[in-house]
mmCIF file of the C-alpha atoms, coordinates in Angstrom:
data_MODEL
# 
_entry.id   MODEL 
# 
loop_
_atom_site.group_PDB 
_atom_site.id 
_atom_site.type_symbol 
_atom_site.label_atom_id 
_atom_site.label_alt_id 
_atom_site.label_comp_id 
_atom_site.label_asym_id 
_atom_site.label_entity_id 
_atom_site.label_seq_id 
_atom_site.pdbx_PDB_ins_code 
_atom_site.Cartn_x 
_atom_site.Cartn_y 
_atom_site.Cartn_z 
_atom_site.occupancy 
_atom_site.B_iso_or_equiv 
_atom_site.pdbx_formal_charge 
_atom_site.auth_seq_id 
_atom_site.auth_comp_id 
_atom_site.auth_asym_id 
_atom_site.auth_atom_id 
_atom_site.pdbx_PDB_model_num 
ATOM 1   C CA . UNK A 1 1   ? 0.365   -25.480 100.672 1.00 0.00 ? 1   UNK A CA 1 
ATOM 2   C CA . UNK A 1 2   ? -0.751  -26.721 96.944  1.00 0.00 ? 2   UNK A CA 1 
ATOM 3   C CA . UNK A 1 3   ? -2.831  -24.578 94.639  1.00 0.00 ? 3   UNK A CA 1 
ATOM 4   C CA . UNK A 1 4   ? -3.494  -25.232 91.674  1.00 0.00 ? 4   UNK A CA 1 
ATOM 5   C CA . UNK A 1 5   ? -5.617  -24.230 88.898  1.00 0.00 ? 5   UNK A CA 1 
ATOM 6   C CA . UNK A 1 6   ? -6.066  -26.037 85.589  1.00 0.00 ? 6   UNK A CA 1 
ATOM 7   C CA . UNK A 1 7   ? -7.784  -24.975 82.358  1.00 0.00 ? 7   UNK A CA 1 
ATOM 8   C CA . UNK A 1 8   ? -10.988 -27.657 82.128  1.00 0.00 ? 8   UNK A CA 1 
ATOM 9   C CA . UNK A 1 9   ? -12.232 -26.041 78.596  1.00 0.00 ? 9   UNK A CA 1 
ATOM 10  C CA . UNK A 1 10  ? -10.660 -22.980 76.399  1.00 0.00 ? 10  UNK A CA 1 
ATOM 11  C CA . UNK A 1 11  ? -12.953 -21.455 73.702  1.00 0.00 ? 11  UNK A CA 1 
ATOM 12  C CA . UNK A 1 12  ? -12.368 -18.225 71.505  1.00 0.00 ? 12  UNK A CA 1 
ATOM 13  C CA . UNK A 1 13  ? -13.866 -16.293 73.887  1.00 0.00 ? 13  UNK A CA 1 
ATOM 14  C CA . UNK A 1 14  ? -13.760 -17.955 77.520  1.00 0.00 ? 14  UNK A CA 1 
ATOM 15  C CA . UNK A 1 15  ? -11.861 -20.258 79.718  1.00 0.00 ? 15  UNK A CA 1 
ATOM 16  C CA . UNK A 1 16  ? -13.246 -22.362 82.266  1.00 0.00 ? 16  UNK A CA 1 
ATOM 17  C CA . UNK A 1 17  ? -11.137 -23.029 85.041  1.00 0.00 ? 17  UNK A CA 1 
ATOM 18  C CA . UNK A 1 18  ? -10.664 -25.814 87.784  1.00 0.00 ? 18  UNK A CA 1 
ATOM 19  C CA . UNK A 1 19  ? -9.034  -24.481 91.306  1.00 0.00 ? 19  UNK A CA 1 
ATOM 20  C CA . UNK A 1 20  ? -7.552  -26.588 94.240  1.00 0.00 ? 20  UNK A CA 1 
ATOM 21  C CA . UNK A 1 21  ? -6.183  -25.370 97.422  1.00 0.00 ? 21  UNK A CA 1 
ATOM 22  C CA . UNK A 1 22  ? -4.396  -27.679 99.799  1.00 0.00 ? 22  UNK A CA 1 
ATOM 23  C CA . UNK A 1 23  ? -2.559  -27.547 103.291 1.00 0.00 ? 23  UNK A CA 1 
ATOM 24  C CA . UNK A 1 24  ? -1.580  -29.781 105.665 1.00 0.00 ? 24  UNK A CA 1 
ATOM 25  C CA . UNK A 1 25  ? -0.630  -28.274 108.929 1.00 0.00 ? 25  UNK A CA 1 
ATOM 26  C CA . UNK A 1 26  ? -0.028  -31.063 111.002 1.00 0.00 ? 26  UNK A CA 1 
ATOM 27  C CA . UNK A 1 27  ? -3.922  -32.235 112.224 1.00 0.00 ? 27  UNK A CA 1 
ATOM 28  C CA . UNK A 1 28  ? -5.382  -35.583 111.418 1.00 0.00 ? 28  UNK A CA 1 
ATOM 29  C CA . UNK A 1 29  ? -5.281  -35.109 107.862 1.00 0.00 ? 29  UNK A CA 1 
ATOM 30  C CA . UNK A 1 30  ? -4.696  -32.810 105.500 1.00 0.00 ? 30  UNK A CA 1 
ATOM 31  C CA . UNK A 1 31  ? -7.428  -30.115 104.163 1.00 0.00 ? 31  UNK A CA 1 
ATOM 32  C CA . UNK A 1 32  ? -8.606  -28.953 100.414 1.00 0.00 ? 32  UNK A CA 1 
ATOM 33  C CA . UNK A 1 33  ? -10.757 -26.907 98.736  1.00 0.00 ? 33  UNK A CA 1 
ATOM 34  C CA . UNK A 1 34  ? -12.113 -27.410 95.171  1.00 0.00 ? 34  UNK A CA 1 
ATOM 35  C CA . UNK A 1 35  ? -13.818 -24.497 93.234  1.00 0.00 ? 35  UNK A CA 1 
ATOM 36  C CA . UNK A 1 36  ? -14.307 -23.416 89.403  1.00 0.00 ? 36  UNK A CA 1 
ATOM 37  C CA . UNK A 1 37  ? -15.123 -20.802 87.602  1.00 0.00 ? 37  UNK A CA 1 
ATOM 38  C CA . UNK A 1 38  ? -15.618 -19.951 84.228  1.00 0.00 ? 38  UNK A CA 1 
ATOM 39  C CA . UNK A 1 39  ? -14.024 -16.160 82.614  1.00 0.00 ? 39  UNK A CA 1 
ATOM 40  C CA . UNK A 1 40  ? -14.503 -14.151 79.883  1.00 0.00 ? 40  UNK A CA 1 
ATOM 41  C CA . UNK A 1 41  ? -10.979 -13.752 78.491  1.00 0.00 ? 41  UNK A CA 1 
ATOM 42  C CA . UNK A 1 42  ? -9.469  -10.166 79.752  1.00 0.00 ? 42  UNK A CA 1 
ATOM 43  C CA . UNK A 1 43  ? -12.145 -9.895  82.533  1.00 0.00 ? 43  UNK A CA 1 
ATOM 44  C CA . UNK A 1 44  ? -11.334 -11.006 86.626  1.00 0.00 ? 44  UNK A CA 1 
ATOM 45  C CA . UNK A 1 45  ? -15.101 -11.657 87.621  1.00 0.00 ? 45  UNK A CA 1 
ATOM 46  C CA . UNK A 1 46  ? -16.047 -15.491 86.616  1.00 0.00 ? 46  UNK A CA 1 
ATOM 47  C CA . UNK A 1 47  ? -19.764 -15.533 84.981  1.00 0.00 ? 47  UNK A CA 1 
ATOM 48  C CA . UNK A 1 48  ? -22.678 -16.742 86.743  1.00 0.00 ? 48  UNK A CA 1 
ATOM 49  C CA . UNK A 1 49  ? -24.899 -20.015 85.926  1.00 0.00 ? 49  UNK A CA 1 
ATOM 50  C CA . UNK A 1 50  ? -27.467 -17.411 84.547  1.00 0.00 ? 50  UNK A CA 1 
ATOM 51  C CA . UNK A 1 51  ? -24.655 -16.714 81.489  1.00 0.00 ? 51  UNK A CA 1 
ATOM 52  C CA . UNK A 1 52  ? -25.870 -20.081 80.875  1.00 0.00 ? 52  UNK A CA 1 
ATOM 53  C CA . UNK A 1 53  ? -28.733 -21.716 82.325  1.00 0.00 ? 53  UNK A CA 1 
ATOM 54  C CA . UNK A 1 54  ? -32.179 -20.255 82.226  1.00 0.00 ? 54  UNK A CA 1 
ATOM 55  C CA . UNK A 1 55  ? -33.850 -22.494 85.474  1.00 0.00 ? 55  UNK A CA 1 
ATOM 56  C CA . UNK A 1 56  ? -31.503 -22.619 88.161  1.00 0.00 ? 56  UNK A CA 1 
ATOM 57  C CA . UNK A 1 57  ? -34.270 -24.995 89.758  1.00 0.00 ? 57  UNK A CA 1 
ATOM 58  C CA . UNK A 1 58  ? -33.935 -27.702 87.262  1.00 0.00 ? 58  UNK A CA 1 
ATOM 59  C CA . UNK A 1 59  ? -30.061 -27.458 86.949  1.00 0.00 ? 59  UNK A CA 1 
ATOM 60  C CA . UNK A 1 60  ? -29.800 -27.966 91.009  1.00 0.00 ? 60  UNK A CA 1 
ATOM 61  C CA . UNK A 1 61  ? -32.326 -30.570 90.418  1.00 0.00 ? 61  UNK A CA 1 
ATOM 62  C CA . UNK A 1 62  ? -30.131 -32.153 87.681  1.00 0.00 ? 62  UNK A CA 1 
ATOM 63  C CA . UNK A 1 63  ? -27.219 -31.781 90.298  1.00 0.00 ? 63  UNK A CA 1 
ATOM 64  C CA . UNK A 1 64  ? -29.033 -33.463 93.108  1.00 0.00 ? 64  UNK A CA 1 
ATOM 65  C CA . UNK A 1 65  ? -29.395 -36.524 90.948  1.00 0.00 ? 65  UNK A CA 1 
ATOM 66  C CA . UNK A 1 66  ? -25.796 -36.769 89.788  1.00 0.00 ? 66  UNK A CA 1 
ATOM 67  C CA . UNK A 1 67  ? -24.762 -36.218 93.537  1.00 0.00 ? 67  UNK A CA 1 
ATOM 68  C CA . UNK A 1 68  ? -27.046 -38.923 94.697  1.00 0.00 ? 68  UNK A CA 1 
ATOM 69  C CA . UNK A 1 69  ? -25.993 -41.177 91.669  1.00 0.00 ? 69  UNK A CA 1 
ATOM 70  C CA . UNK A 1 70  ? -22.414 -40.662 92.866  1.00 0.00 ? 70  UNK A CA 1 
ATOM 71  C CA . UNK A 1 71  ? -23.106 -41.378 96.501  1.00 0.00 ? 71  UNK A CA 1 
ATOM 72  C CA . UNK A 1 72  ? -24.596 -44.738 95.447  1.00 0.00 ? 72  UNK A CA 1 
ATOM 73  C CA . UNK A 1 73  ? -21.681 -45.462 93.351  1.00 0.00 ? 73  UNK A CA 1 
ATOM 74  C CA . UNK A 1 74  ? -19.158 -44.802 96.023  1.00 0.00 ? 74  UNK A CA 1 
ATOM 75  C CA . UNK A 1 75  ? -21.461 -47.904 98.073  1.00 0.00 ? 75  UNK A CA 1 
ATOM 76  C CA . UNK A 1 76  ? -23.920 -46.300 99.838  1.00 0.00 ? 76  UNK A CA 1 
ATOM 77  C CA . UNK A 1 77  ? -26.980 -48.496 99.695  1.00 0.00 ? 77  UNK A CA 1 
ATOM 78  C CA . UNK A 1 78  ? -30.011 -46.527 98.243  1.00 0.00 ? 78  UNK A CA 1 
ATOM 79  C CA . UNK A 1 79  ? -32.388 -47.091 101.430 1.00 0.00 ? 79  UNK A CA 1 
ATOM 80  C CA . UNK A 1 80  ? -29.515 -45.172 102.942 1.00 0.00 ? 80  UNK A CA 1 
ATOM 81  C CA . UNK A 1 81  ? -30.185 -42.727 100.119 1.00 0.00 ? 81  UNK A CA 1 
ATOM 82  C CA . UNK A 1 82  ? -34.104 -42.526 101.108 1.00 0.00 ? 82  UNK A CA 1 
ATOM 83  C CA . UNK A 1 83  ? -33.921 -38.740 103.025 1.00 0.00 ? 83  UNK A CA 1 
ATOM 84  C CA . UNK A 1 84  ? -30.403 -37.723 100.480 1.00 0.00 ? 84  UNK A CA 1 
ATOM 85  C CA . UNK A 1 85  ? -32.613 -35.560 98.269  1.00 0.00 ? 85  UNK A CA 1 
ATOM 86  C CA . UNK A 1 86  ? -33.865 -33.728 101.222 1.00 0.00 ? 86  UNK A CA 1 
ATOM 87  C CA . UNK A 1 87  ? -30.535 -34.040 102.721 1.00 0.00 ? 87  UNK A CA 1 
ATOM 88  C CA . UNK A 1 88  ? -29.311 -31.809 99.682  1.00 0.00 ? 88  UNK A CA 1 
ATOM 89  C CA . UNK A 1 89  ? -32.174 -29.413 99.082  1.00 0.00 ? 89  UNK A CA 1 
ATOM 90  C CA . UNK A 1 90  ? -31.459 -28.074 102.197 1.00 0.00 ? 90  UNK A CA 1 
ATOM 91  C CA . UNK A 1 91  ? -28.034 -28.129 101.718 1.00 0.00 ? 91  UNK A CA 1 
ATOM 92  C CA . UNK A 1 92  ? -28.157 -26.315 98.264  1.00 0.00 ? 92  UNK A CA 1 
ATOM 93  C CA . UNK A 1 93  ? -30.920 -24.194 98.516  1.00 0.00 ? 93  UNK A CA 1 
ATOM 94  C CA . UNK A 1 94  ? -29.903 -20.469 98.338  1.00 0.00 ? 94  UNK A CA 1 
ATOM 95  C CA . UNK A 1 95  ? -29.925 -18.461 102.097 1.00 0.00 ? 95  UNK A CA 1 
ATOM 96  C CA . UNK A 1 96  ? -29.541 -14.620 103.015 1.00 0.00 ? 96  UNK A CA 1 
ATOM 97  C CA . UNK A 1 97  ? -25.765 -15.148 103.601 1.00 0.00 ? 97  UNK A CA 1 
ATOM 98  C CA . UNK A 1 98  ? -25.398 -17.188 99.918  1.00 0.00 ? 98  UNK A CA 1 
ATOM 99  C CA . UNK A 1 99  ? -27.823 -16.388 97.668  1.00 0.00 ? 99  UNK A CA 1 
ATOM 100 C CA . UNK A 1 100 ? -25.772 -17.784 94.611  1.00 0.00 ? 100 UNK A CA 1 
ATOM 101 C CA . UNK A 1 101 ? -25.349 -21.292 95.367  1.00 0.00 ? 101 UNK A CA 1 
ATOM 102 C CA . UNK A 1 102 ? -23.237 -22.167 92.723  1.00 0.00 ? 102 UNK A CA 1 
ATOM 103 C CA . UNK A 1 103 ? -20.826 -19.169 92.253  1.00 0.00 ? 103 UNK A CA 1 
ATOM 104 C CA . UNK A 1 104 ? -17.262 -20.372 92.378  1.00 0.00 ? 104 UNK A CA 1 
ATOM 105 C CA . UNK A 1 105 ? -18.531 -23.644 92.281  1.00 0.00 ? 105 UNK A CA 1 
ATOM 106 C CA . UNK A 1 106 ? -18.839 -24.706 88.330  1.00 0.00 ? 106 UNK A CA 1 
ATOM 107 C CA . UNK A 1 107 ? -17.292 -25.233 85.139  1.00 0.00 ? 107 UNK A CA 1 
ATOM 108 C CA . UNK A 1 108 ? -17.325 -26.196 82.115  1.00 0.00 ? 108 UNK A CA 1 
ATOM 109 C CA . UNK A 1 109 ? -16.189 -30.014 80.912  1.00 0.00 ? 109 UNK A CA 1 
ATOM 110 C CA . UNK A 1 110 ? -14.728 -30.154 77.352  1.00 0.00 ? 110 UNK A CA 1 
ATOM 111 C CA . UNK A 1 111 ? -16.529 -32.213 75.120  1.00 0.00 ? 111 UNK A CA 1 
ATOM 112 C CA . UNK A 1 112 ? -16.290 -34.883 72.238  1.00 0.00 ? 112 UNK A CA 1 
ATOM 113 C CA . UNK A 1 113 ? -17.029 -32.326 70.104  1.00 0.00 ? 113 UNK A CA 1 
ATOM 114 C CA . UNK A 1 114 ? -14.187 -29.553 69.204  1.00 0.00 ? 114 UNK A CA 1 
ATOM 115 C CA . UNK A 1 115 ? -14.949 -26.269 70.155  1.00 0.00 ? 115 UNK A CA 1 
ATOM 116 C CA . UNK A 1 116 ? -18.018 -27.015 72.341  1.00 0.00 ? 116 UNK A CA 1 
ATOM 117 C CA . UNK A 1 117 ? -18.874 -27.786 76.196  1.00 0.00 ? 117 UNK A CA 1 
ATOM 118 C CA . UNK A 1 118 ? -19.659 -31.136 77.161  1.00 0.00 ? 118 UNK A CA 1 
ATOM 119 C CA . UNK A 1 119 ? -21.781 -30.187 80.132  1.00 0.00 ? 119 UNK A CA 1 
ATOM 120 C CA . UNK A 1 120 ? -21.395 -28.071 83.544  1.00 0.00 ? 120 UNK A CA 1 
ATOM 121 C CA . UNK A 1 121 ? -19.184 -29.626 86.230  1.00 0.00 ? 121 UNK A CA 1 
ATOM 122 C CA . UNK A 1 122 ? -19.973 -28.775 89.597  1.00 0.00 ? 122 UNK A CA 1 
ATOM 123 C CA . UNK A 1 123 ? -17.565 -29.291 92.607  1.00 0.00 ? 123 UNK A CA 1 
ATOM 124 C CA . UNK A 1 124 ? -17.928 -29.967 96.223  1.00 0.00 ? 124 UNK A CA 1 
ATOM 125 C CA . UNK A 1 125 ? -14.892 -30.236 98.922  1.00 0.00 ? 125 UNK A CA 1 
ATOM 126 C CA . UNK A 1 126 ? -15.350 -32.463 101.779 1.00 0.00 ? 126 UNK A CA 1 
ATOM 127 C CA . UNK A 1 127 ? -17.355 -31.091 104.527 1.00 0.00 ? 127 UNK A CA 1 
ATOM 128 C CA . UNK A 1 128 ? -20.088 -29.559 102.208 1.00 0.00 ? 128 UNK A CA 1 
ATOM 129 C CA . UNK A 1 129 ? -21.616 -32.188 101.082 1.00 0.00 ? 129 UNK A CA 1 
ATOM 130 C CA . UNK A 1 130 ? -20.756 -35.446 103.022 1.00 0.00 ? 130 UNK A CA 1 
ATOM 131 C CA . UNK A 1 131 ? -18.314 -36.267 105.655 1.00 0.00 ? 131 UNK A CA 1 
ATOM 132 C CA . UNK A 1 132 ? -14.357 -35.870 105.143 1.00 0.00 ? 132 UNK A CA 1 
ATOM 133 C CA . UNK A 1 133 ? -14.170 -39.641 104.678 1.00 0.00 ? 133 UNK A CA 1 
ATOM 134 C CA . UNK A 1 134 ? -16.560 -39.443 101.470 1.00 0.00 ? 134 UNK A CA 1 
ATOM 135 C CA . UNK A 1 135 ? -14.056 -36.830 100.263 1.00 0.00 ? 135 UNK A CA 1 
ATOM 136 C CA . UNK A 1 136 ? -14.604 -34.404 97.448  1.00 0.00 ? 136 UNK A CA 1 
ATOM 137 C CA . UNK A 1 137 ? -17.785 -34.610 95.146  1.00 0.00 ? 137 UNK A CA 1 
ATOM 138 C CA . UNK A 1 138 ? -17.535 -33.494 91.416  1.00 0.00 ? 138 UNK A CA 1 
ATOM 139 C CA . UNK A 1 139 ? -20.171 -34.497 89.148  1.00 0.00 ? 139 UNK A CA 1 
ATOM 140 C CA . UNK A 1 140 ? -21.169 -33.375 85.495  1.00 0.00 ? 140 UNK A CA 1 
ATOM 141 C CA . UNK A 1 141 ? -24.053 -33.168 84.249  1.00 0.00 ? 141 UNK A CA 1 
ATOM 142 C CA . UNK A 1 142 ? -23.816 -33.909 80.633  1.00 0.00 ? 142 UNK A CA 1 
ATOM 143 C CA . UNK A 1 143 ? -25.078 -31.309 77.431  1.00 0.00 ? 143 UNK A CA 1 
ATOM 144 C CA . UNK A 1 144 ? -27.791 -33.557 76.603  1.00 0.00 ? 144 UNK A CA 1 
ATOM 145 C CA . UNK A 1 145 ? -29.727 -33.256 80.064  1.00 0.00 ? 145 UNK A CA 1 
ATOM 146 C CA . UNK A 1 146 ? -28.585 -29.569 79.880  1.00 0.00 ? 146 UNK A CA 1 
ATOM 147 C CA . UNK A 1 147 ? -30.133 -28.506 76.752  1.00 0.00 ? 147 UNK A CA 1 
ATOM 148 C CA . UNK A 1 148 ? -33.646 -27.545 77.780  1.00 0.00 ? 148 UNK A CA 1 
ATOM 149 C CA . UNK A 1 149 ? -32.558 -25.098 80.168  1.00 0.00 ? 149 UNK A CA 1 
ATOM 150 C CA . UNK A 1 150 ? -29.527 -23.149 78.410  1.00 0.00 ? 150 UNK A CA 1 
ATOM 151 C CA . UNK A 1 151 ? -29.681 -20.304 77.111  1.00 0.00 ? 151 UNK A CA 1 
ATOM 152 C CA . UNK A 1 152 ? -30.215 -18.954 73.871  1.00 0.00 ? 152 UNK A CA 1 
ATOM 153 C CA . UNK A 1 153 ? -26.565 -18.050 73.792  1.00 0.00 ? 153 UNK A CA 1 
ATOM 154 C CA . UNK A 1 154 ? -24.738 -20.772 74.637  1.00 0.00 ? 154 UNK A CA 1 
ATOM 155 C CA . UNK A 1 155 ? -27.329 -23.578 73.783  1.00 0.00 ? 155 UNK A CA 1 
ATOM 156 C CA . UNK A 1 156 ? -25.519 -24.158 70.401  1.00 0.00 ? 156 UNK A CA 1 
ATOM 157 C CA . UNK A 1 157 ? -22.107 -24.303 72.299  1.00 0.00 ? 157 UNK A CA 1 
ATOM 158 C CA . UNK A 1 158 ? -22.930 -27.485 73.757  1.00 0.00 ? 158 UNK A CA 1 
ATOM 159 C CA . UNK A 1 159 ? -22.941 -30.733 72.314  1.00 0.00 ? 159 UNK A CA 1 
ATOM 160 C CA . UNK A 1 160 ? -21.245 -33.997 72.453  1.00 0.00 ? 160 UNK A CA 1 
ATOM 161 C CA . UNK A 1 161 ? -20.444 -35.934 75.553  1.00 0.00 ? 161 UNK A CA 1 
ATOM 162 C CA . UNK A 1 162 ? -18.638 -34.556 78.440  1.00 0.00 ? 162 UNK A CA 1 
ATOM 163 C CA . UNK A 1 163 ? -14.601 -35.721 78.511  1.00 0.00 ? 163 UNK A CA 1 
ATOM 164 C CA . UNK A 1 164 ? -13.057 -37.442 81.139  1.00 0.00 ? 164 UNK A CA 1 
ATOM 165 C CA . UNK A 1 165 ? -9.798  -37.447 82.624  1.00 0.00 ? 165 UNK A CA 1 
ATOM 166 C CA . UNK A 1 166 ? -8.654  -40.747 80.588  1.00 0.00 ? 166 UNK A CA 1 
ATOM 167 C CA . UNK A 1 167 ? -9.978  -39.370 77.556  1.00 0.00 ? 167 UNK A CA 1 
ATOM 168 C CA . UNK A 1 168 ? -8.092  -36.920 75.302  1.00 0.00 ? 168 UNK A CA 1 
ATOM 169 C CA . UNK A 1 169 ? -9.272  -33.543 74.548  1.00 0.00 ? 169 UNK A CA 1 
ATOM 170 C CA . UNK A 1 170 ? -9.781  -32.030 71.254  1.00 0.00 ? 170 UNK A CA 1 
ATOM 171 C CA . UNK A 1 171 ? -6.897  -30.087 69.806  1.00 0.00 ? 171 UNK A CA 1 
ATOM 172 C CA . UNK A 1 172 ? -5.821  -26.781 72.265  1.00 0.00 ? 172 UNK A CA 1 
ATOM 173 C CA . UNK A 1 173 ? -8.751  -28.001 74.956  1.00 0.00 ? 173 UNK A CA 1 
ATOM 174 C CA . UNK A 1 174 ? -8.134  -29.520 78.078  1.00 0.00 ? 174 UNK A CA 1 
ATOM 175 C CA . UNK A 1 175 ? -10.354 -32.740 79.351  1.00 0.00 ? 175 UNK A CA 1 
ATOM 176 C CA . UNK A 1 176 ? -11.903 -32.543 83.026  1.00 0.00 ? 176 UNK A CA 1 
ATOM 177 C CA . UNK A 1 177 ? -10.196 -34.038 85.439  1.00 0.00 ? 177 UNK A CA 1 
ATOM 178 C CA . UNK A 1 178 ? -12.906 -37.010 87.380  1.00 0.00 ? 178 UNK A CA 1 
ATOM 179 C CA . UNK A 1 179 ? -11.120 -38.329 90.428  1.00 0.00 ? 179 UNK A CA 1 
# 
């Protein structure tokens, strides 16, 4: 059993966390679970995308293309890709049983710029989105893109471009880890 969780961006007042949880019990391969989260420092409940998007429809929108973008850069032709953005609008669209399609699912990357978000990160473990094989899918979608749907609160705390895990952070931030 592995679990960890990682610090992907600390701010005066938040911290946006990555989680894995891995096991291996003996099947054809082993199993893991991605999630994120973003917390109020002092406070258990992570916030929800509303804390800082105002159109949930254009940010899944925005996610759809970065998963689709990723799919094609792992070699999936794109006339493959011709039914993926149906494929995933049925897959992310919000249900009864999960009306919050992205709680536990996002956080924040750490940015070029000190002491501001790069953009919203938003994980998938194999299984939810493609087959085991494809693995894990974690795309970003970067503070630029992101701007005309934050809100009022937290559009000035974005800026730059998202880091990556080759990059360095900022002093006492952490850079997201891209596998």
């Amino acid at each position: 059993l592995d679990i960890t969780h990682k610090a992907t961006l600390v701010l005066e007042d938040v911290i946006s966390v990555s989680d894995f949880v891995g096991t291996y019990t003996g099947g054809a391969h082993p199993n893991y679970f991605l999630a994120g989260g973003v917390y109020r420092k002092g406070e258990e409940a992570s916030l929800p995308l509303s804390a800082f998007i105002t159109d949930e429809t254009a940010f899944t929108d925005l996610v759809i293309k970065a998963l689709i973008e990723a799919r094609i850069a792992r070699g999936n032709e794109p006339p493959e890709m011709a039914d993926a953005e149906a494929g995933l609008r049925e897959l992310l669209a919000p249900t009864a049983e999960v009306p919050d399609i992205f709680a536990g699912r996002f956080m924040l990357a750490a940015s070029t710029e000190a002491g501001k978000a790069g953009g919203i990160t938003v994980v998938y473990s194999p299984y939810e989105i493609g087959s085991y094989a494809e693995g894990s899918y974690e795309v970003t979608v970067p503070a630029d893109a992101l701007a005309p749907i934050l809100t009022e609160s937290w559009a000035s705390r974005f800026g730059g471009l998202p880091l990556v895990a080759e990059e360095e952070a900022p002093a006492g931030e952490t850079a997201t880890e891209v596998p």
